[in-house]
CSV table of C-alpha atoms and ligand atoms in Angstrom, one decimal:
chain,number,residue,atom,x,y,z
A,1,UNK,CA,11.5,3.0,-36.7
A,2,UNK,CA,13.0,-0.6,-36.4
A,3,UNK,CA,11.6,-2.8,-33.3
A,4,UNK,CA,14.5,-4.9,-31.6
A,5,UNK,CA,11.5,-6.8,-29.5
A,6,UNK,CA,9.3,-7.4,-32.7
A,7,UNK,CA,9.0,-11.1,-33.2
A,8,UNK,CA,6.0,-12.8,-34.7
A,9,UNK,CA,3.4,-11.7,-31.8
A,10,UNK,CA,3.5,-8.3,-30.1
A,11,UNK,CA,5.0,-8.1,-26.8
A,12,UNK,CA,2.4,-9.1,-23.9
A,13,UNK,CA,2.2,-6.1,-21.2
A,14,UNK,CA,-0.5,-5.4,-18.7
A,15,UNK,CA,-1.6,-3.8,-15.7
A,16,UNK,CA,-2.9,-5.8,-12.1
A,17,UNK,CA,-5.1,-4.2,-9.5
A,18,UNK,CA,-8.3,-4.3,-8.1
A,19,UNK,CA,-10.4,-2.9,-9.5
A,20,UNK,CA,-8.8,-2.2,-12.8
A,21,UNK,CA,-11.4,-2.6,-15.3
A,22,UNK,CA,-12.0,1.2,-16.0
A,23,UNK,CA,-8.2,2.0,-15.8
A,24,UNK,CA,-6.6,3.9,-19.0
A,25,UNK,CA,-3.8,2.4,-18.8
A,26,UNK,CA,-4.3,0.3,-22.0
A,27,UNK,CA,-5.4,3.4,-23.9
A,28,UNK,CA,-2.2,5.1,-22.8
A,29,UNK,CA,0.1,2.6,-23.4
A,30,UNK,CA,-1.7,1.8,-26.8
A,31,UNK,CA,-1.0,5.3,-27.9
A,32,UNK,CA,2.4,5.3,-26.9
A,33,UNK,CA,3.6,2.6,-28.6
A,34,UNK,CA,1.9,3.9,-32.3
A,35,UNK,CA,3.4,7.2,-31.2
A,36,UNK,CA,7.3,5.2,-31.4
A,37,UNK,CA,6.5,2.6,-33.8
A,38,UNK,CA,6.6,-0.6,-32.1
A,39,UNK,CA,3.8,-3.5,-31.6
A,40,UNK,CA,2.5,-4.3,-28.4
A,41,UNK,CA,-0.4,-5.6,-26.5
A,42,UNK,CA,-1.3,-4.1,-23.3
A,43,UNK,CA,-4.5,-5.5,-21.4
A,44,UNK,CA,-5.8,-4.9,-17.7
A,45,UNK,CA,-6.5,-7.5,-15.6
A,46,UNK,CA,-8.5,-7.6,-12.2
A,47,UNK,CA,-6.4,-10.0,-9.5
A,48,UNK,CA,-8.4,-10.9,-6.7
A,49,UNK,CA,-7.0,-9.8,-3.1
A,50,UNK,CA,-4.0,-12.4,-2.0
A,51,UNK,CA,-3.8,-13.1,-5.7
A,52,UNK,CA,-0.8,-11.5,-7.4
A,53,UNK,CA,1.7,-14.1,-6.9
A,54,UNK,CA,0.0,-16.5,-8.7
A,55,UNK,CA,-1.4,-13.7,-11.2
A,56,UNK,CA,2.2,-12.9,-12.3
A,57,UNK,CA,3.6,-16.7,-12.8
A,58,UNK,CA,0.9,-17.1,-14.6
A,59,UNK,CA,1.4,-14.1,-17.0
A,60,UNK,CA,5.2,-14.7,-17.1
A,61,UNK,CA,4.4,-18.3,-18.0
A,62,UNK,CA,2.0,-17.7,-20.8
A,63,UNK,CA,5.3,-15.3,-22.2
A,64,UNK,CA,4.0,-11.9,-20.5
A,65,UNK,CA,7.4,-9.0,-20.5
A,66,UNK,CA,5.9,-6.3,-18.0
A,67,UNK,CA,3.5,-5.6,-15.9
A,68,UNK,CA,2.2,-1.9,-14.3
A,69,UNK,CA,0.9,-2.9,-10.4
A,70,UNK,CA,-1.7,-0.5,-9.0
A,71,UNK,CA,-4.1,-0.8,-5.9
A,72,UNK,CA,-4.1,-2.5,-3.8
A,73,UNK,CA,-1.1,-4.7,-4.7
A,74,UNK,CA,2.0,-2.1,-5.1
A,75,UNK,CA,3.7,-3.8,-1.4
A,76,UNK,CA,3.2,-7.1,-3.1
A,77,UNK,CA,4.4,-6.9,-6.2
A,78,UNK,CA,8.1,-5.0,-3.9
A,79,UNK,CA,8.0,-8.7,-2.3
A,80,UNK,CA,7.9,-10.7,-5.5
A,81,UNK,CA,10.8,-8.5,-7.3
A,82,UNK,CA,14.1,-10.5,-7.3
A,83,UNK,CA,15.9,-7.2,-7.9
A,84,UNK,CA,14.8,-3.8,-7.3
A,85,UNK,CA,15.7,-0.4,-8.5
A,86,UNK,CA,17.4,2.2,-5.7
A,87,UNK,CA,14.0,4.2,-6.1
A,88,UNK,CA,11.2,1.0,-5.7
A,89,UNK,CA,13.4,-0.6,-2.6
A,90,UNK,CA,13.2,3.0,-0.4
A,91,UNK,CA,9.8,3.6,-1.6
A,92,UNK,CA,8.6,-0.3,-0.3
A,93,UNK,CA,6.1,-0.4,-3.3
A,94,UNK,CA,6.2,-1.4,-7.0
A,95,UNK,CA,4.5,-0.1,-9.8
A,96,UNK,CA,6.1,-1.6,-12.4
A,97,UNK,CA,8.1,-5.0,-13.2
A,98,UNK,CA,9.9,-6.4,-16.3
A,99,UNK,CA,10.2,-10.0,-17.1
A,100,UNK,CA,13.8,-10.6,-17.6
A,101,UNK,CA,15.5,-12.6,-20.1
A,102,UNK,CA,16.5,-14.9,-17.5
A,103,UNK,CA,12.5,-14.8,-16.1
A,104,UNK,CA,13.5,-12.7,-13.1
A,105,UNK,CA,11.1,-10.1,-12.3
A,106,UNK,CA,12.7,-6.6,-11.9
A,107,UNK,CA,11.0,-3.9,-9.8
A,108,UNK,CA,10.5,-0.2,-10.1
A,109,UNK,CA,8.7,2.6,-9.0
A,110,UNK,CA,7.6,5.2,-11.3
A,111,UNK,CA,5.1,7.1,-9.7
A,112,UNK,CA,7.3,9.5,-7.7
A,113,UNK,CA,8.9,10.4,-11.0
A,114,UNK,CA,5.6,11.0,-12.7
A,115,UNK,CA,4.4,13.6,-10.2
A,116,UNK,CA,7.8,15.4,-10.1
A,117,UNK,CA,8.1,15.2,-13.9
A,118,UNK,CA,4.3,16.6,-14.3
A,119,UNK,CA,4.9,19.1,-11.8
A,120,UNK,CA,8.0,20.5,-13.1
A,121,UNK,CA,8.0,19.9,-16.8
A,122,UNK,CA,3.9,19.8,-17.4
A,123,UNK,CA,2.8,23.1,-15.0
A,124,UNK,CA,5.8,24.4,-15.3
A,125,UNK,CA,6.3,24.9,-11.3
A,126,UNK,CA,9.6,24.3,-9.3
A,127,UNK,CA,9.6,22.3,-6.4
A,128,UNK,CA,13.2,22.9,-5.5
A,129,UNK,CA,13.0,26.0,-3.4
A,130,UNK,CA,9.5,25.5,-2.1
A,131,UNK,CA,7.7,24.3,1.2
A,132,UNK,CA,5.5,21.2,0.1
A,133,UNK,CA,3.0,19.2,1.8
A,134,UNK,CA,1.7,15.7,1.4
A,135,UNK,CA,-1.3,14.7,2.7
A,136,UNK,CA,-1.6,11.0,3.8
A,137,UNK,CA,0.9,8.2,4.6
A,138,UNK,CA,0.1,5.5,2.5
A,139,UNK,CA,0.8,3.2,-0.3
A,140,UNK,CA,0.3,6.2,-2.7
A,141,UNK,CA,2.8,8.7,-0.5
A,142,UNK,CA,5.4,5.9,-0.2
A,143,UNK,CA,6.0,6.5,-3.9
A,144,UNK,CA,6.1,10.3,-3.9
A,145,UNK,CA,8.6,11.3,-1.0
A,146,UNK,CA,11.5,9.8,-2.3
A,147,UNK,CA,11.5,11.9,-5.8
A,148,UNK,CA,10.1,14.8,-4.1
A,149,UNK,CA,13.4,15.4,-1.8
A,150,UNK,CA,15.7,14.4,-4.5
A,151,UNK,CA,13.9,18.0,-5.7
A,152,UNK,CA,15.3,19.7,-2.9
A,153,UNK,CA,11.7,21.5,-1.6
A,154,UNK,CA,12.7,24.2,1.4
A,155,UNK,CA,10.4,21.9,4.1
A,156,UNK,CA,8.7,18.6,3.4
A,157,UNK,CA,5.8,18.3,5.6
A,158,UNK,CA,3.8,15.1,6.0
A,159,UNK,CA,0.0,15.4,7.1
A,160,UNK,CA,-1.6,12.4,8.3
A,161,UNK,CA,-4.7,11.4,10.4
A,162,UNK,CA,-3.1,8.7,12.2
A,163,UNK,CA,0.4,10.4,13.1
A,164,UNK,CA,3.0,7.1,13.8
A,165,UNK,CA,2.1,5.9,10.5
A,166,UNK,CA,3.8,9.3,8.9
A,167,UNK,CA,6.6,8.9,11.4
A,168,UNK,CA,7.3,5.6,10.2
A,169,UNK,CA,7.0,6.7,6.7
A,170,UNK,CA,9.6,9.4,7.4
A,171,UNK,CA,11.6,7.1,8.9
A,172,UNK,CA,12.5,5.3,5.7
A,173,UNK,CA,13.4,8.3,3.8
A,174,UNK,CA,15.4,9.9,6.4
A,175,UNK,CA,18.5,9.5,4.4
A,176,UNK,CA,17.4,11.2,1.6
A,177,UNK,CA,16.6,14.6,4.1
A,178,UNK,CA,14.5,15.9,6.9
A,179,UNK,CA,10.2,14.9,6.5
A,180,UNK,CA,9.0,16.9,8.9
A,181,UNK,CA,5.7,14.8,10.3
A,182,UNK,CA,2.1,16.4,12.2
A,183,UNK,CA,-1.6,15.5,11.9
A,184,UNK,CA,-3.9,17.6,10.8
A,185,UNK,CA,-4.9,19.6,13.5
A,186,UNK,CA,-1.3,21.0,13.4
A,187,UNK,CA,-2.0,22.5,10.2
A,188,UNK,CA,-3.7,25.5,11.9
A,189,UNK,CA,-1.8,28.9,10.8
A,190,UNK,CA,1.0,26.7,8.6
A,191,UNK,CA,0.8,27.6,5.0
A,192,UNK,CA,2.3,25.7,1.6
A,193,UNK,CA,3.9,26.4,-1.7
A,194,UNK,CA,2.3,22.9,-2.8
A,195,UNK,CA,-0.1,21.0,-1.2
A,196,UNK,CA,-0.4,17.7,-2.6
A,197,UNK,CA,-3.4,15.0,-1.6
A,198,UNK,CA,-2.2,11.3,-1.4
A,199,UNK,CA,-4.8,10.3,0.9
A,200,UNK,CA,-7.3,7.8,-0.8
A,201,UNK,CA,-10.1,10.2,0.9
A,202,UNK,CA,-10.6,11.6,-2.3
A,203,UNK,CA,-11.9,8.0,-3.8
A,204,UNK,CA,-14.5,7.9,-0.8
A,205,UNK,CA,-16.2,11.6,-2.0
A,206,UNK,CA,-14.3,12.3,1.7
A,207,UNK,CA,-12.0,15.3,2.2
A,208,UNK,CA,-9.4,15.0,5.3
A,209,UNK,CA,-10.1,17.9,7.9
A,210,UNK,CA,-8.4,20.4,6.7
A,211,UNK,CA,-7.4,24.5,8.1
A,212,UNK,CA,-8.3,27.3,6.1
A,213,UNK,CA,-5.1,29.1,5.1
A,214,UNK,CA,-3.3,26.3,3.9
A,215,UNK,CA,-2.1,27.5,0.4
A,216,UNK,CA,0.9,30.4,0.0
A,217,UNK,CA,-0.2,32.9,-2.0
A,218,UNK,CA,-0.5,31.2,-5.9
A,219,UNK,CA,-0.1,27.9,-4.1
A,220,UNK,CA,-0.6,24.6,-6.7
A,221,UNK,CA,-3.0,22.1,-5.0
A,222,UNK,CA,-2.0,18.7,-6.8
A,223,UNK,CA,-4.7,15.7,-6.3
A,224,UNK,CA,-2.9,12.4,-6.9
A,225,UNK,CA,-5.8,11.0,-7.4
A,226,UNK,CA,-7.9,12.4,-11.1
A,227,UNK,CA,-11.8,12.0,-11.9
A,228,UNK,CA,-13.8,13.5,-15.0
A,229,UNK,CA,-15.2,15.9,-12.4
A,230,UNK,CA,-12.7,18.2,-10.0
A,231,UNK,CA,-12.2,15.8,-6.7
A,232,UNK,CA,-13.4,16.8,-3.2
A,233,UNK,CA,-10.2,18.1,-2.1
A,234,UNK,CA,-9.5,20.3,-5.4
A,235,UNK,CA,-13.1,21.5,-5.1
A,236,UNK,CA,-12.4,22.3,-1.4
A,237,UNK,CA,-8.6,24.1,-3.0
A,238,UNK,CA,-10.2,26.1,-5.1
A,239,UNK,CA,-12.5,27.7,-2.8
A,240,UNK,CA,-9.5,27.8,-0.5
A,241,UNK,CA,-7.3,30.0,-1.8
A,242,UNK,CA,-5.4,27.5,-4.0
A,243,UNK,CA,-3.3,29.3,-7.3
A,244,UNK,CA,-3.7,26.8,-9.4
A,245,UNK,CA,-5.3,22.8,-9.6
A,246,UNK,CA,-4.0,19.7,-11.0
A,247,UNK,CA,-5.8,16.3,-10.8
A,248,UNK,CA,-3.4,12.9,-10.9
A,249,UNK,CA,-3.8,12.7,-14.9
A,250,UNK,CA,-0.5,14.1,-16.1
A,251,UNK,CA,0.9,11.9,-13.0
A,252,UNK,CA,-0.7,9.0,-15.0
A,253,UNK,CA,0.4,9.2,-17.6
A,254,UNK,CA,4.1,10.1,-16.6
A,255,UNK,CA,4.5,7.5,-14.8
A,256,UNK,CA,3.3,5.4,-17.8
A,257,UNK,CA,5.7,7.0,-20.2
A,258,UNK,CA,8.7,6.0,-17.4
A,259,UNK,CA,7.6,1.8,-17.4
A,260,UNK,CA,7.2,2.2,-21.0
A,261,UNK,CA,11.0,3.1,-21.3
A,262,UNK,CA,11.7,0.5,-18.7
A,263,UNK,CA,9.8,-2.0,-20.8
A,264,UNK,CA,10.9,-0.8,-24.3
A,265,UNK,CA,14.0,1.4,-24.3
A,266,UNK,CA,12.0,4.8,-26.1
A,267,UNK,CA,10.9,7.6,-24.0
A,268,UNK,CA,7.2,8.5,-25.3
A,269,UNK,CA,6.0,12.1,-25.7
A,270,UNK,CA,3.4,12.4,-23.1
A,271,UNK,CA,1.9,15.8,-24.0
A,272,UNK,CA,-0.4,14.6,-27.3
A,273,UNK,CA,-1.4,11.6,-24.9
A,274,UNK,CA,-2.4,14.0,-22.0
A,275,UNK,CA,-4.4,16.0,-24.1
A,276,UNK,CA,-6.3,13.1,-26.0
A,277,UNK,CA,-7.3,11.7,-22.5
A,278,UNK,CA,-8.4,15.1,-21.4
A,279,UNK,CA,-10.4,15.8,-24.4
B,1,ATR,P1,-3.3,3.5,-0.4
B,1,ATR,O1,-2.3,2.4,-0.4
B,1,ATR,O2,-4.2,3.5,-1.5
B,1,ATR,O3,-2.7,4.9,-0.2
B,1,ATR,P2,-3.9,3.1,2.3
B,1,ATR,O4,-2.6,2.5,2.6
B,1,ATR,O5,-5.1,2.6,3.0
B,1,ATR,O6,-4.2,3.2,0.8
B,1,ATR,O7,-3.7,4.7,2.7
B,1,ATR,C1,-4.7,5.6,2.6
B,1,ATR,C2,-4.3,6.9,3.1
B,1,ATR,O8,-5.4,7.8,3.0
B,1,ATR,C3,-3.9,6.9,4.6
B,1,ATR,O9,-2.9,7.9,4.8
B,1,ATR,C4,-5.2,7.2,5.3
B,1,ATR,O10,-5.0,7.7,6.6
B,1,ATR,P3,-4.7,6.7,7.8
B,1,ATR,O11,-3.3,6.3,7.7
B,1,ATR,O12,-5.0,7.6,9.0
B,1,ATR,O13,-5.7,5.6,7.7
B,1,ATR,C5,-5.7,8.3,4.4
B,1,ATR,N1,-7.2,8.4,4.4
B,1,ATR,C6,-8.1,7.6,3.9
B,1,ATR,N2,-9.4,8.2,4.1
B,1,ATR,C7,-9.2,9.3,4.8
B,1,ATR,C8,-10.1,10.4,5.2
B,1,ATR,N3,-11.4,10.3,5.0
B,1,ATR,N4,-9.5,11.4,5.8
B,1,ATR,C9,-8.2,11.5,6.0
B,1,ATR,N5,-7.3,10.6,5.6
B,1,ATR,C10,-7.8,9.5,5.0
């Protein structure tokens, strides 16, 4: 397969967060582009907090085409876009810019479509039809709710401990359809098709005080968030009556497959990719 981008050097991508040393974003990426033939170089690099401004000019500078944004610097890297896709300006976060040829940065957000895509293509389960909850209200929900009421879910209900926050969330997505927002304690007696965890509880070892009786009969509980071992919350499923688990892996690497066609132009098969990093 012919390269348009391949000059002398391979194109210069990375991902910024903090931390971001144990990320697999390289080893995704790196596999993706030997899967479609082209040469690039894909590094991770730890920005310290307040730093991503100066992070970026510096890897634009130094000829840098695309970054990947993760924790904690997704609002800040929506601020330093000069343009922004539909999805990235409603969502108020960026996961993923591109140098253009004119050294404007251009934003997207790719996570929303990653946990639709490995939802609906990778487990095979419909969200269109369905009630579906999110748990948590921020910068990790901000990129989901969009893409999940573009699926057209029956309900969309959105949990979270401190309840203005998830009414102001709703808020910005209100012209995309109803969010229907309650804290936890509302939970009681409500059950889900989907139950989906985007609170960073899970990260702590902490699991948000949840009702028993929360999952619909074969209900899928989807942790945004993935680990070698099952998380707190898909522990806590499980036991729980859940149908089914997912952790945030095929997520990962869906949304990695959707800035690598940003970047490049090719659409990577994900499924050999998922499986080497679950193996
Ligand atoms: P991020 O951008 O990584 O999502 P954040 O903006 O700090 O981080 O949001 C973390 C989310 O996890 C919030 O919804 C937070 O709830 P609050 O808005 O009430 O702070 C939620 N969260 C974190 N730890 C939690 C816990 N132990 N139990 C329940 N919710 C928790």
């Amino acid at each position: 397969m012919t390269d348009p981008f391949d000059f002398e050097k391979p194109a210069r991508y990375a991902v910024m967060g903090n931390p971001v040393t144990h990320s697999k974003s390289p080893r995704i990426h790196a596999q993706f582009a030997q899967q479609v033939g082209q040469r690039i170089e894909y590094t991770a690099i730890q920005v310290d907090p307040g730093g991503l401004a100066q992070a970026v000019d510096q890897f634009r500078a130094s000829g840098g085409r695309g970054l990947n944004i993760t924790v904690p610097f997704k609002l800040d890297a929506w601020r330093l876009a000069g343009r922004l896709s539909a999805r990235a300006e409603q969502a108020g976060a960026v996961n993923t810019l591109r140098v253009e040829a004119d050294g404007t940065l251009y934003g997207d957000n790719t996570d929303g479509a990653g946990l639709v895509r490995d939802i609906t293509h990778n487990l095979g389960v419909a969200v269109a039809g369905k009630t579906v909850l999110v748990l948590g209200a921020g910068g990790a929900a901000r990129g989901i709710l969009g893409p999940l009421l573009e699926e057209k879910p029956v309900r969309l209900t959105l949990a979270n401990r401190t309840v203005p926050r998830a009414r102001e969330l709703a808020e910005l997505f209100a012209g995309l359809g109803e969010i229907e927002v309650c804290g936890f304690e509302d939970l009681a007696g409500r059950h889900f098709d989907i139950v989906s965890n985007a609170t960073s509880a899970s990260l702590h070892g902490e699991l948000p005080p949840l009702p028993d009786g929360l999952f619909a009969p074969g209900a899928l509980a989807y942790d945004l968030m993935y680990a070698d071992a099952p998380t707190v919350f898909l522990r806590w499923a499980g036991a729980h009556g859940a149908g089914r688990l997912a952790d945030g892996l095929g997520m990962l690497v869906e949304q990695a497959a959707e800035s690598f066609f940003i970047w490049r132009g090719v659409r990577p098969d994900t499924a050999p990719v998922i499986a080497a990093l679950r193996s």
